[in-house]
Tab-separated table of N, CA and C in Angstrom:
chain	number	residue	atom	x	y	z
X	68	UNK	N	-7.640	45.431	-33.097
X	68	UNK	CA	-8.232	45.247	-32.205
X	68	UNK	C	-7.708	43.886	-31.394
X	69	UNK	N	-7.233	44.472	-30.141
X	69	UNK	CA	-6.686	43.418	-29.472
X	69	UNK	C	-7.789	42.527	-28.527
X	70	UNK	N	-7.707	40.977	-28.627
X	70	UNK	CA	-8.495	40.085	-28.327
X	70	UNK	C	-8.737	40.199	-26.319
X	71	UNK	N	-9.603	39.969	-26.075
X	71	UNK	CA	-9.557	40.043	-24.562
X	71	UNK	C	-9.298	38.562	-23.746
X	72	UNK	N	-8.648	38.217	-22.981
X	72	UNK	CA	-8.296	37.045	-22.621
X	72	UNK	C	-9.678	37.042	-21.219
X	73	UNK	N	-9.718	35.945	-20.923
X	73	UNK	CA	-10.811	36.193	-19.463
X	73	UNK	C	-9.897	35.949	-18.363
X	74	UNK	N	-9.636	36.744	-17.526
X	74	UNK	CA	-8.964	36.693	-16.391
X	74	UNK	C	-8.888	35.603	-15.807
X	75	UNK	N	-7.963	34.901	-15.144
X	75	UNK	CA	-7.877	34.319	-14.627
X	75	UNK	C	-7.571	34.232	-12.801
X	76	UNK	N	-8.313	33.997	-11.959
X	76	UNK	CA	-7.935	34.277	-10.649
X	76	UNK	C	-6.609	33.619	-9.993
X	77	UNK	N	-5.725	34.385	-8.863
X	77	UNK	CA	-4.747	33.643	-8.485
X	77	UNK	C	-4.980	32.388	-7.682
X	78	UNK	N	-6.084	32.363	-7.371
X	78	UNK	CA	-6.265	31.221	-6.527
X	78	UNK	C	-7.431	30.206	-7.266
X	79	UNK	N	-6.844	29.298	-7.759
X	79	UNK	CA	-7.541	28.006	-8.838
X	79	UNK	C	-8.813	27.840	-8.129
X	80	UNK	N	-8.481	27.670	-6.620
X	80	UNK	CA	-9.987	26.966	-5.590
X	80	UNK	C	-11.128	27.876	-5.712
X	81	UNK	N	-11.009	29.375	-6.265
X	81	UNK	CA	-11.881	30.390	-5.502
X	81	UNK	C	-12.914	30.245	-6.999
X	82	UNK	N	-12.786	29.125	-7.738
X	82	UNK	CA	-13.561	29.202	-9.154
X	82	UNK	C	-14.031	27.545	-9.363
X	83	UNK	N	-15.297	27.615	-10.104
X	83	UNK	CA	-15.894	26.318	-10.245
X	83	UNK	C	-15.641	25.944	-11.492
X	84	UNK	N	-14.951	26.832	-12.406
X	84	UNK	CA	-14.482	26.689	-13.714
X	84	UNK	C	-13.991	25.191	-13.695
X	85	UNK	N	-14.470	24.412	-14.804
X	85	UNK	CA	-14.214	23.061	-15.254
X	85	UNK	C	-13.241	23.393	-16.831
X	86	UNK	N	-12.019	23.019	-17.015
X	86	UNK	CA	-11.381	22.929	-17.970
X	86	UNK	C	-11.579	21.538	-18.918
X	87	UNK	N	-11.492	21.849	-20.136
X	87	UNK	CA	-11.478	20.567	-20.943
X	87	UNK	C	-10.197	20.452	-21.530
X	88	UNK	N	-9.887	19.206	-21.510
X	88	UNK	CA	-8.481	18.657	-21.979
X	88	UNK	C	-8.652	17.361	-22.420
X	89	UNK	N	-7.833	17.572	-23.590
X	89	UNK	CA	-7.647	15.905	-24.152
X	89	UNK	C	-6.351	15.274	-23.695
X	90	UNK	N	-6.512	14.194	-23.963
X	90	UNK	CA	-5.644	13.219	-23.848
X	90	UNK	C	-5.698	12.164	-24.863
X	91	UNK	N	-4.226	11.715	-25.457
X	91	UNK	CA	-3.904	10.409	-26.233
X	91	UNK	C	-3.896	9.690	-25.555
X	92	UNK	N	-4.239	8.161	-25.552
X	92	UNK	CA	-3.939	6.721	-24.692
X	92	UNK	C	-4.424	5.643	-25.441
X	93	UNK	N	-3.932	4.762	-25.035
X	93	UNK	CA	-4.008	3.485	-26.064
X	93	UNK	C	-5.466	2.941	-25.700
X	94	UNK	N	-5.833	2.705	-26.923
X	94	UNK	CA	-7.068	1.547	-26.940
X	94	UNK	C	-7.354	0.652	-25.750
X	95	UNK	N	-6.739	0.003	-25.634
X	95	UNK	CA	-6.821	-0.794	-24.274
X	95	UNK	C	-6.892	-0.460	-22.824
X	96	UNK	N	-6.197	1.055	-22.879
X	96	UNK	CA	-6.395	1.824	-21.604
X	96	UNK	C	-7.988	2.384	-21.528
X	97	UNK	N	-8.333	3.111	-22.795
X	97	UNK	CA	-9.805	3.569	-22.697
X	97	UNK	C	-10.978	2.284	-22.474
X	98	UNK	N	-10.593	1.165	-23.171
X	98	UNK	CA	-11.282	-0.025	-23.137
X	98	UNK	C	-11.429	-0.259	-21.445
X	99	UNK	N	-10.437	-0.389	-20.860
X	99	UNK	CA	-10.325	-1.111	-19.247
X	99	UNK	C	-11.203	0.110	-18.412
X	100	UNK	N	-10.736	1.395	-18.936
X	100	UNK	CA	-11.213	2.591	-18.035
X	100	UNK	C	-12.769	2.674	-18.484
X	101	UNK	N	-13.582	2.309	-19.369
X	101	UNK	CA	-14.993	2.351	-19.374
X	101	UNK	C	-15.424	1.049	-18.829
X	102	UNK	N	-14.639	-0.099	-18.922
X	102	UNK	CA	-15.254	-0.961	-18.163
X	102	UNK	C	-15.521	-0.744	-16.833
X	103	UNK	N	-14.237	-0.360	-15.963
X	103	UNK	CA	-14.227	0.383	-14.808
X	103	UNK	C	-15.460	1.152	-14.318
X	104	UNK	N	-15.792	1.840	-15.420
X	104	UNK	CA	-16.467	2.756	-15.049
X	104	UNK	C	-18.051	2.428	-15.140
X	105	UNK	N	-18.243	1.423	-16.177
X	105	UNK	CA	-19.491	1.127	-16.796
X	105	UNK	C	-20.095	0.144	-15.204
X	106	UNK	N	-18.824	-0.650	-14.728
X	106	UNK	CA	-19.130	-1.603	-13.722
X	106	UNK	C	-19.763	-0.632	-12.366
X	107	UNK	N	-19.063	0.474	-12.163
X	107	UNK	CA	-19.154	1.475	-11.317
X	107	UNK	C	-20.871	2.156	-11.197
X	108	UNK	N	-21.247	2.191	-12.639
X	108	UNK	CA	-22.599	2.640	-13.044
X	108	UNK	C	-22.381	4.360	-13.226
X	109	UNK	N	-21.140	4.881	-13.616
X	109	UNK	CA	-20.686	6.012	-13.964
X	109	UNK	C	-20.465	6.666	-15.364
X	110	UNK	N	-20.419	7.623	-15.577
X	110	UNK	CA	-19.938	7.932	-16.963
X	110	UNK	C	-18.134	8.028	-16.936
X	111	UNK	N	-17.605	7.805	-18.146
X	111	UNK	CA	-16.243	7.547	-17.977
X	111	UNK	C	-15.476	9.001	-17.189
X	112	UNK	N	-16.114	10.286	-17.872
X	112	UNK	CA	-15.712	11.270	-17.434
X	112	UNK	C	-15.383	11.266	-15.738
X	113	UNK	N	-16.439	11.072	-15.131
X	113	UNK	CA	-16.673	10.953	-13.660
X	113	UNK	C	-15.564	10.009	-13.003
X	114	UNK	N	-15.107	8.847	-13.757
X	114	UNK	CA	-14.541	7.953	-13.280
X	114	UNK	C	-13.188	8.484	-13.500
X	115	UNK	N	-12.446	8.847	-14.637
X	115	UNK	CA	-11.298	9.271	-14.403
X	115	UNK	C	-11.055	10.120	-13.521
X	116	UNK	N	-12.158	11.279	-13.447
X	116	UNK	CA	-11.835	12.655	-12.702
X	116	UNK	C	-11.759	12.045	-11.319
X	117	UNK	N	-12.508	10.929	-10.830
X	117	UNK	CA	-12.476	10.825	-9.708
X	117	UNK	C	-10.944	10.155	-9.201
X	118	UNK	N	-10.717	9.306	-9.919
X	118	UNK	CA	-9.309	8.468	-9.741
X	118	UNK	C	-7.829	9.830	-9.558
X	119	UNK	N	-8.064	10.313	-10.770
X	119	UNK	CA	-6.827	11.384	-10.735
X	119	UNK	C	-7.118	12.433	-9.181
X	120	UNK	N	-8.257	12.768	-8.983
X	120	UNK	CA	-8.403	13.700	-7.754
X	120	UNK	C	-8.113	12.667	-6.682
X	121	UNK	N	-8.564	11.710	-6.585
X	121	UNK	CA	-7.897	10.946	-5.435
X	121	UNK	C	-6.400	10.711	-5.360
X	122	UNK	N	-6.043	10.585	-6.325
X	122	UNK	CA	-4.206	10.482	-6.254
X	122	UNK	C	-3.819	11.873	-5.981
X	123	UNK	N	-4.439	12.919	-6.356
X	123	UNK	CA	-4.219	14.482	-6.065
X	123	UNK	C	-4.379	14.257	-4.644
X	124	UNK	N	-4.986	14.081	-3.989
X	124	UNK	CA	-5.644	14.285	-2.212
X	124	UNK	C	-5.498	13.265	-1.557
X	125	UNK	N	-4.591	12.240	-1.815
X	125	UNK	CA	-4.129	10.818	-1.428
X	125	UNK	C	-5.854	10.448	-0.861
X	126	UNK	N	-6.453	10.227	-1.950
X	126	UNK	CA	-7.784	9.627	-1.844
X	126	UNK	C	-8.346	9.957	-0.465
X	127	UNK	N	-8.721	11.089	0.062
X	127	UNK	CA	-9.258	12.108	1.087
X	127	UNK	C	-9.004	11.358	2.412
X	128	UNK	N	-7.863	10.833	2.532
X	128	UNK	CA	-7.640	10.713	3.909
X	128	UNK	C	-7.425	11.425	4.746
X	129	UNK	N	-7.463	11.296	5.952
X	129	UNK	CA	-7.196	12.464	7.476
X	129	UNK	C	-5.859	12.941	6.955
X	130	UNK	N	-5.809	14.201	7.278
X	130	UNK	CA	-4.520	15.373	7.351
X	130	UNK	C	-3.441	14.547	8.028
X	131	UNK	N	-3.914	13.753	9.427
X	131	UNK	CA	-2.750	13.413	9.547
X	131	UNK	C	-1.910	12.204	8.941
X	132	UNK	N	-2.916	11.313	8.642
X	132	UNK	CA	-2.474	10.492	7.728
X	132	UNK	C	-1.865	10.750	6.648
X	133	UNK	N	-2.105	11.921	5.909
X	133	UNK	CA	-1.239	12.377	4.547
X	133	UNK	C	-0.048	13.013	5.207
X	134	UNK	N	0.100	13.622	6.156
X	134	UNK	CA	1.536	14.221	6.432
X	134	UNK	C	2.157	12.706	6.763
X	135	UNK	N	1.664	11.705	7.372
X	135	UNK	CA	2.658	10.603	7.746
X	135	UNK	C	3.332	10.123	6.193
X	136	UNK	N	2.210	10.001	5.326
X	136	UNK	CA	2.620	9.551	3.616
X	136	UNK	C	3.816	10.508	3.096
X	137	UNK	N	3.265	11.619	3.243
X	137	UNK	CA	4.130	12.653	2.368
X	137	UNK	C	5.439	12.360	3.117
X	138	UNK	N	5.854	12.613	4.503
X	138	UNK	CA	7.200	12.643	5.364
X	138	UNK	C	7.866	11.236	5.008
X	139	UNK	N	7.154	10.277	4.850
X	139	UNK	CA	7.761	9.179	4.581
X	139	UNK	C	8.033	8.791	3.111
X	140	UNK	N	7.312	9.538	2.024
X	140	UNK	CA	7.666	9.697	0.897
X	140	UNK	C	8.821	10.349	0.603
X	141	UNK	N	8.789	11.388	1.260
X	141	UNK	CA	10.007	12.378	1.266
X	141	UNK	C	11.267	11.955	1.536
X	142	UNK	N	11.114	11.093	2.763
X	142	UNK	CA	12.359	10.369	3.347
X	142	UNK	C	13.011	9.237	2.420
X	143	UNK	N	11.898	8.679	1.597
X	143	UNK	CA	12.661	7.881	0.539
X	143	UNK	C	12.808	8.355	-0.701
X	144	UNK	N	12.963	9.777	-0.842
X	144	UNK	CA	12.937	10.271	-1.909
X	144	UNK	C	12.217	9.661	-3.384
X	145	UNK	N	10.845	9.476	-3.267
X	145	UNK	CA	10.204	9.027	-4.520
X	145	UNK	C	9.052	10.003	-4.802
X	146	UNK	N	8.498	10.220	-5.982
X	146	UNK	CA	7.600	10.762	-6.763
X	146	UNK	C	6.353	9.995	-6.224
X	147	UNK	N	5.074	10.767	-6.239
X	147	UNK	CA	3.811	9.842	-6.011
X	147	UNK	C	3.798	8.574	-6.233
X	148	UNK	N	3.640	8.581	-7.611
X	148	UNK	CA	3.422	7.389	-8.514
X	148	UNK	C	4.673	6.022	-7.931
X	149	UNK	N	5.603	6.499	-8.114
X	149	UNK	CA	6.848	5.750	-7.415
X	149	UNK	C	6.602	5.180	-5.736
X	150	UNK	N	5.928	6.286	-5.085
X	150	UNK	CA	5.659	5.655	-3.782
X	150	UNK	C	4.530	4.778	-3.767
X	151	UNK	N	3.378	5.151	-4.443
X	151	UNK	CA	2.468	4.073	-4.348
X	151	UNK	C	3.052	2.659	-4.870
X	152	UNK	N	3.312	2.811	-5.692
X	152	UNK	CA	3.931	0.998	-6.336
X	152	UNK	C	4.881	0.906	-5.346
X	153	UNK	N	5.564	1.817	-4.474
X	153	UNK	CA	6.518	0.844	-3.159
X	153	UNK	C	5.225	0.235	-2.022
X	154	UNK	N	4.089	1.330	-1.781
X	154	UNK	CA	3.149	0.890	-1.031
X	154	UNK	C	2.501	-0.475	-1.359
X	155	UNK	N	2.175	-0.792	-2.557
X	155	UNK	CA	1.489	-1.866	-3.206
X	155	UNK	C	2.639	-3.287	-2.852
X	156	UNK	N	3.886	-2.825	-3.278
X	156	UNK	CA	4.462	-4.180	-3.184
X	156	UNK	C	5.051	-4.450	-1.706
X	157	UNK	N	5.153	-3.395	-0.687
X	157	UNK	CA	5.077	-3.559	0.674
X	157	UNK	C	3.810	-4.458	1.142
X	158	UNK	N	2.744	-4.188	0.429
X	158	UNK	CA	1.193	-4.920	0.818
X	158	UNK	C	1.382	-6.163	0.320
X	159	UNK	N	2.116	-6.408	-0.911
X	159	UNK	CA	2.409	-7.820	-1.384
X	159	UNK	C	2.992	-8.660	-0.766
X	160	UNK	N	4.486	-8.137	-0.061
X	160	UNK	CA	5.481	-8.599	1.064
X	160	UNK	C	4.234	-9.479	2.194
X	161	UNK	N	3.480	-8.494	2.715
X	161	UNK	CA	2.878	-8.879	3.703
X	161	UNK	C	1.668	-10.050	3.415
X	162	UNK	N	1.469	-10.069	1.927
X	162	UNK	CA	0.361	-10.970	1.571
X	162	UNK	C	1.001	-12.549	1.287
X	163	UNK	N	2.319	-12.403	1.817
X	163	UNK	CA	3.226	-13.857	1.419
X	163	UNK	C	3.147	-14.323	2.376
X	164	UNK	N	2.812	-13.671	3.634
X	164	UNK	CA	2.893	-14.045	4.887
X	164	UNK	C	1.132	-14.380	5.956
X	165	UNK	N	0.557	-13.457	5.187
X	165	UNK	CA	-1.147	-13.289	5.520
X	165	UNK	C	-1.887	-14.180	4.787
X	166	UNK	N	-3.262	-14.267	4.876
X	166	UNK	CA	-4.190	-14.543	4.000
X	166	UNK	C	-4.687	-13.655	3.247
X	167	UNK	N	-4.963	-13.462	1.953
X	167	UNK	CA	-5.756	-12.462	1.585
X	167	UNK	C	-7.075	-11.458	2.120
X	168	UNK	N	-6.915	-10.456	2.754
X	168	UNK	CA	-8.198	-10.034	3.471
X	168	UNK	C	-7.991	-10.044	4.680
X	169	UNK	N	-6.892	-10.654	5.255
X	169	UNK	CA	-6.255	-10.733	6.544
X	169	UNK	C	-7.088	-9.533	7.774
X	170	UNK	N	-7.138	-8.522	7.128
X	170	UNK	CA	-6.978	-7.297	7.911
X	170	UNK	C	-8.438	-6.630	7.849
X	171	UNK	N	-9.286	-7.432	6.887
X	171	UNK	CA	-10.362	-6.616	6.538
X	171	UNK	C	-11.612	-6.678	7.201
X	172	UNK	N	-12.692	-6.092	7.178
X	172	UNK	CA	-13.871	-5.926	8.184
X	172	UNK	C	-14.362	-7.564	8.321
X	173	UNK	N	-14.103	-8.463	7.446
X	173	UNK	CA	-14.922	-10.015	7.658
X	173	UNK	C	-14.030	-11.105	8.098
X	174	UNK	N	-12.837	-10.449	8.237
X	174	UNK	CA	-11.622	-11.095	8.732
X	174	UNK	C	-11.652	-12.126	9.962
X	175	UNK	N	-10.794	-12.988	10.449
X	175	UNK	CA	-10.966	-13.966	11.666
X	175	UNK	C	-9.308	-13.369	12.105
X	176	UNK	N	-9.443	-12.658	13.165
X	176	UNK	CA	-8.230	-12.161	13.566
X	176	UNK	C	-7.414	-13.379	14.138
X	177	UNK	N	-7.722	-14.665	14.729
X	177	UNK	CA	-7.113	-15.900	15.407
X	177	UNK	C	-6.420	-16.453	14.200
X	178	UNK	N	-7.043	-16.365	13.116
X	178	UNK	CA	-6.538	-17.269	11.947
X	178	UNK	C	-5.503	-16.553	11.231
X	179	UNK	N	-4.289	-18.019	11.280
X	179	UNK	CA	-3.384	-17.410	10.415
X	179	UNK	C	-3.347	-18.615	8.902
X	180	UNK	N	-2.543	-18.094	8.363
X	180	UNK	CA	-2.380	-18.807	6.917
X	180	UNK	C	-1.488	-19.913	6.890
X	181	UNK	N	-2.006	-20.669	6.185
X	181	UNK	CA	-1.606	-22.527	6.190
X	181	UNK	C	0.004	-22.167	5.927
X	182	UNK	N	0.946	-22.826	6.383
X	182	UNK	CA	2.130	-22.888	5.442
X	182	UNK	C	2.268	-23.862	4.743
X	183	UNK	N	3.131	-23.521	3.875
X	183	UNK	CA	3.278	-24.203	2.727
X	183	UNK	C	3.740	-25.550	2.876
X	184	UNK	N	3.381	-26.693	1.958
X	184	UNK	CA	3.486	-28.086	2.236
X	184	UNK	C	4.887	-28.455	1.763
X	185	UNK	N	5.439	-29.436	2.925
X	185	UNK	CA	7.114	-29.465	2.489
X	185	UNK	C	7.015	-31.101	1.808
X	186	UNK	N	8.378	-31.349	1.623
X	186	UNK	CA	8.119	-32.658	1.045
X	186	UNK	C	7.785	-33.016	-0.436
X	187	UNK	N	7.118	-33.906	-0.728
X	187	UNK	CA	7.013	-34.560	-1.913
X	187	UNK	C	5.626	-33.346	-2.574
X	188	UNK	N	5.059	-33.259	-1.857
X	188	UNK	CA	3.885	-32.144	-1.714
X	188	UNK	C	4.124	-30.787	-2.538
X	189	UNK	N	5.474	-30.457	-1.702
X	189	UNK	CA	5.803	-29.103	-2.225
X	189	UNK	C	6.533	-29.409	-3.772
X	190	UNK	N	7.384	-30.460	-4.184
X	190	UNK	CA	7.693	-30.661	-5.275
X	190	UNK	C	6.729	-30.525	-6.484
X	191	UNK	N	5.547	-31.043	-5.974
X	191	UNK	CA	4.418	-30.794	-7.155
X	191	UNK	C	3.897	-29.497	-7.436
X	192	UNK	N	4.132	-28.580	-6.595
X	192	UNK	CA	3.852	-26.865	-6.965
X	192	UNK	C	4.422	-27.026	-8.207
X	193	UNK	N	3.779	-25.787	-8.868
X	193	UNK	CA	3.855	-25.360	-10.166
X	193	UNK	C	5.486	-24.531	-10.112
X	194	UNK	N	5.819	-23.821	-9.014
X	194	UNK	CA	6.905	-22.783	-9.000
X	194	UNK	C	7.444	-23.737	-7.545
X	195	UNK	N	8.323	-24.593	-7.270
X	195	UNK	CA	8.433	-24.977	-6.282
X	195	UNK	C	9.926	-23.892	-5.580
X	196	UNK	N	9.993	-23.649	-4.364
X	196	UNK	CA	10.845	-23.360	-3.462
X	196	UNK	C	11.829	-23.989	-2.897
X	197	UNK	N	12.659	-24.476	-3.835
X	197	UNK	CA	13.782	-25.614	-3.940
X	197	UNK	C	14.844	-25.056	-2.351
X	198	UNK	N	14.694	-25.655	-1.428
X	198	UNK	CA	15.968	-25.655	-0.159
X	198	UNK	C	17.072	-25.883	-0.584
X	199	UNK	N	17.666	-24.841	0.036
X	199	UNK	CA	19.189	-24.446	-0.592
X	199	UNK	C	19.751	-24.044	-1.716
X	200	UNK	N	18.415	-23.458	-2.546
X	200	UNK	CA	18.710	-22.908	-3.966
X	200	UNK	C	19.672	-21.760	-3.426
X	201	UNK	N	20.706	-21.326	-4.736
X	201	UNK	CA	21.755	-20.094	-4.318
X	201	UNK	C	21.432	-19.359	-5.843
X	202	UNK	N	20.995	-18.090	-5.416
X	202	UNK	CA	21.008	-17.289	-6.351
X	202	UNK	C	22.501	-16.716	-6.832
X	203	UNK	N	22.689	-17.091	-8.399
X	203	UNK	CA	23.971	-16.700	-8.755
X	203	UNK	C	24.095	-14.855	-9.081
X	204	UNK	N	25.487	-14.625	-9.366
X	204	UNK	CA	25.593	-13.130	-9.559
X	204	UNK	C	24.810	-12.787	-11.085
X	205	UNK	N	24.852	-13.318	-11.587
X	205	UNK	CA	24.048	-13.198	-12.798
X	205	UNK	C	22.323	-13.209	-12.716
X	206	UNK	N	21.895	-14.091	-11.905
X	206	UNK	CA	20.462	-14.163	-11.688
X	206	UNK	C	20.101	-13.060	-11.026
X	207	UNK	N	21.238	-12.413	-9.579
X	207	UNK	CA	20.695	-11.432	-8.838
X	207	UNK	C	20.705	-10.208	-10.098
X	208	UNK	N	21.671	-10.160	-11.129
X	208	UNK	CA	21.723	-8.975	-11.719
X	208	UNK	C	20.300	-8.912	-12.666
X	209	UNK	N	19.890	-10.248	-12.929
X	209	UNK	CA	18.373	-10.317	-13.916
X	209	UNK	C	17.430	-9.828	-12.949
X	210	UNK	N	17.560	-10.228	-11.882
X	210	UNK	CA	16.177	-9.821	-11.057
X	210	UNK	C	16.276	-8.410	-10.646
X	211	UNK	N	17.681	-7.816	-10.832
X	211	UNK	CA	17.743	-6.500	-10.434
X	211	UNK	C	17.139	-5.306	-11.657
X	212	UNK	N	17.396	-6.090	-12.883
X	212	UNK	CA	16.723	-5.347	-14.185
X	212	UNK	C	15.047	-5.488	-14.019
X	213	UNK	N	14.724	-6.418	-13.460
X	213	UNK	CA	13.302	-6.977	-13.838
X	213	UNK	C	13.017	-5.696	-12.950
X	214	UNK	N	13.469	-6.028	-11.418
X	214	UNK	CA	12.926	-4.871	-10.554
X	214	UNK	C	12.873	-3.270	-10.987
X	215	UNK	N	14.049	-3.073	-11.603
X	215	UNK	CA	14.375	-1.593	-12.034
X	215	UNK	C	13.089	-1.502	-13.519
X	216	UNK	N	13.116	-2.167	-14.045
X	216	UNK	CA	11.804	-2.342	-15.092
X	216	UNK	C	10.364	-1.960	-14.094
X	217	UNK	N	10.170	-2.526	-13.345
X	217	UNK	CA	8.887	-2.318	-12.765
X	217	UNK	C	8.657	-1.512	-11.566
X	218	UNK	N	9.981	-0.736	-11.348
X	218	UNK	CA	9.910	-0.058	-10.035
X	218	UNK	C	10.043	-0.265	-8.897
X	219	UNK	N	10.712	-1.515	-8.672
X	219	UNK	CA	10.926	-2.116	-7.566
X	219	UNK	C	12.357	-2.080	-7.182
X	220	UNK	N	13.075	-2.172	-6.165
X	220	UNK	CA	14.437	-1.994	-5.858
X	220	UNK	C	14.861	-3.425	-6.137
X	221	UNK	N	16.143	-3.719	-6.245
X	221	UNK	CA	16.516	-5.459	-6.609
X	221	UNK	C	16.559	-5.927	-4.998
X	222	UNK	N	16.562	-5.254	-4.110
X	222	UNK	CA	16.630	-5.683	-2.908
X	222	UNK	C	15.184	-6.218	-2.772
X	223	UNK	N	14.375	-5.585	-2.933
X	223	UNK	CA	13.061	-5.910	-2.821
X	223	UNK	C	12.736	-7.099	-3.633
X	224	UNK	N	13.364	-7.268	-4.804
X	224	UNK	CA	12.687	-8.244	-5.771
X	224	UNK	C	13.394	-9.715	-5.081
X	225	UNK	N	14.802	-9.369	-4.689
X	225	UNK	CA	15.227	-10.407	-3.949
X	225	UNK	C	14.787	-11.045	-2.686
X	226	UNK	N	14.225	-10.398	-2.061
X	226	UNK	CA	13.197	-10.638	-0.527
X	226	UNK	C	11.575	-10.995	-1.524
X	227	UNK	N	11.361	-10.555	-2.371
X	227	UNK	CA	10.174	-11.538	-2.858
X	227	UNK	C	10.884	-12.770	-3.302
X	228	UNK	N	11.646	-13.187	-4.377
X	228	UNK	CA	11.739	-14.244	-4.864
X	228	UNK	C	12.440	-15.465	-3.850
X	229	UNK	N	13.348	-14.698	-3.433
X	229	UNK	CA	13.849	-15.852	-2.204
X	229	UNK	C	14.351	-14.885	-1.222
X	230	UNK	N	13.265	-15.135	-0.143
X	230	UNK	CA	13.235	-14.161	1.204
X	230	UNK	C	14.420	-14.729	1.880
X	231	UNK	N	14.691	-16.300	2.541
X	231	UNK	CA	15.571	-16.408	3.375
X	231	UNK	C	17.078	-16.482	2.544
X	232	UNK	N	17.514	-16.219	1.684
X	232	UNK	CA	18.760	-16.147	1.026
X	232	UNK	C	19.325	-14.644	1.082
């Protein structure tokens, strides 16, 4: 006797059926996810589903915003994950010039970030930005490898490390 399979609808959104799926992941990732879920006061499954569904639906942004993001993503030729990394990197570049939280609800719009110290005080910093430093071809290649390893273009890494050069 042939076994009967449950008929699946052509439209996956016409049912509220939930599937069970198992994933293997590193212990550190599970520990991180559980910590995040506990901090929000939700169970691990709800936490993971919320994040994955947010990724799928562009985190509930309005349709017009999603259309713009998708058009930009397509023009850049990036996958969804790579595009989100690109957006985060662009935000990091902005934060080099602005104070963290500058566009938040409690921000002071007239307040600008203090300029870096110059002279002797600048030399005391942990990572000085030496004036007149020149990146060699070897250093540029190393930065390019580092950028590729982190899904950033070499040009983006160069702008982050040495913006005026």
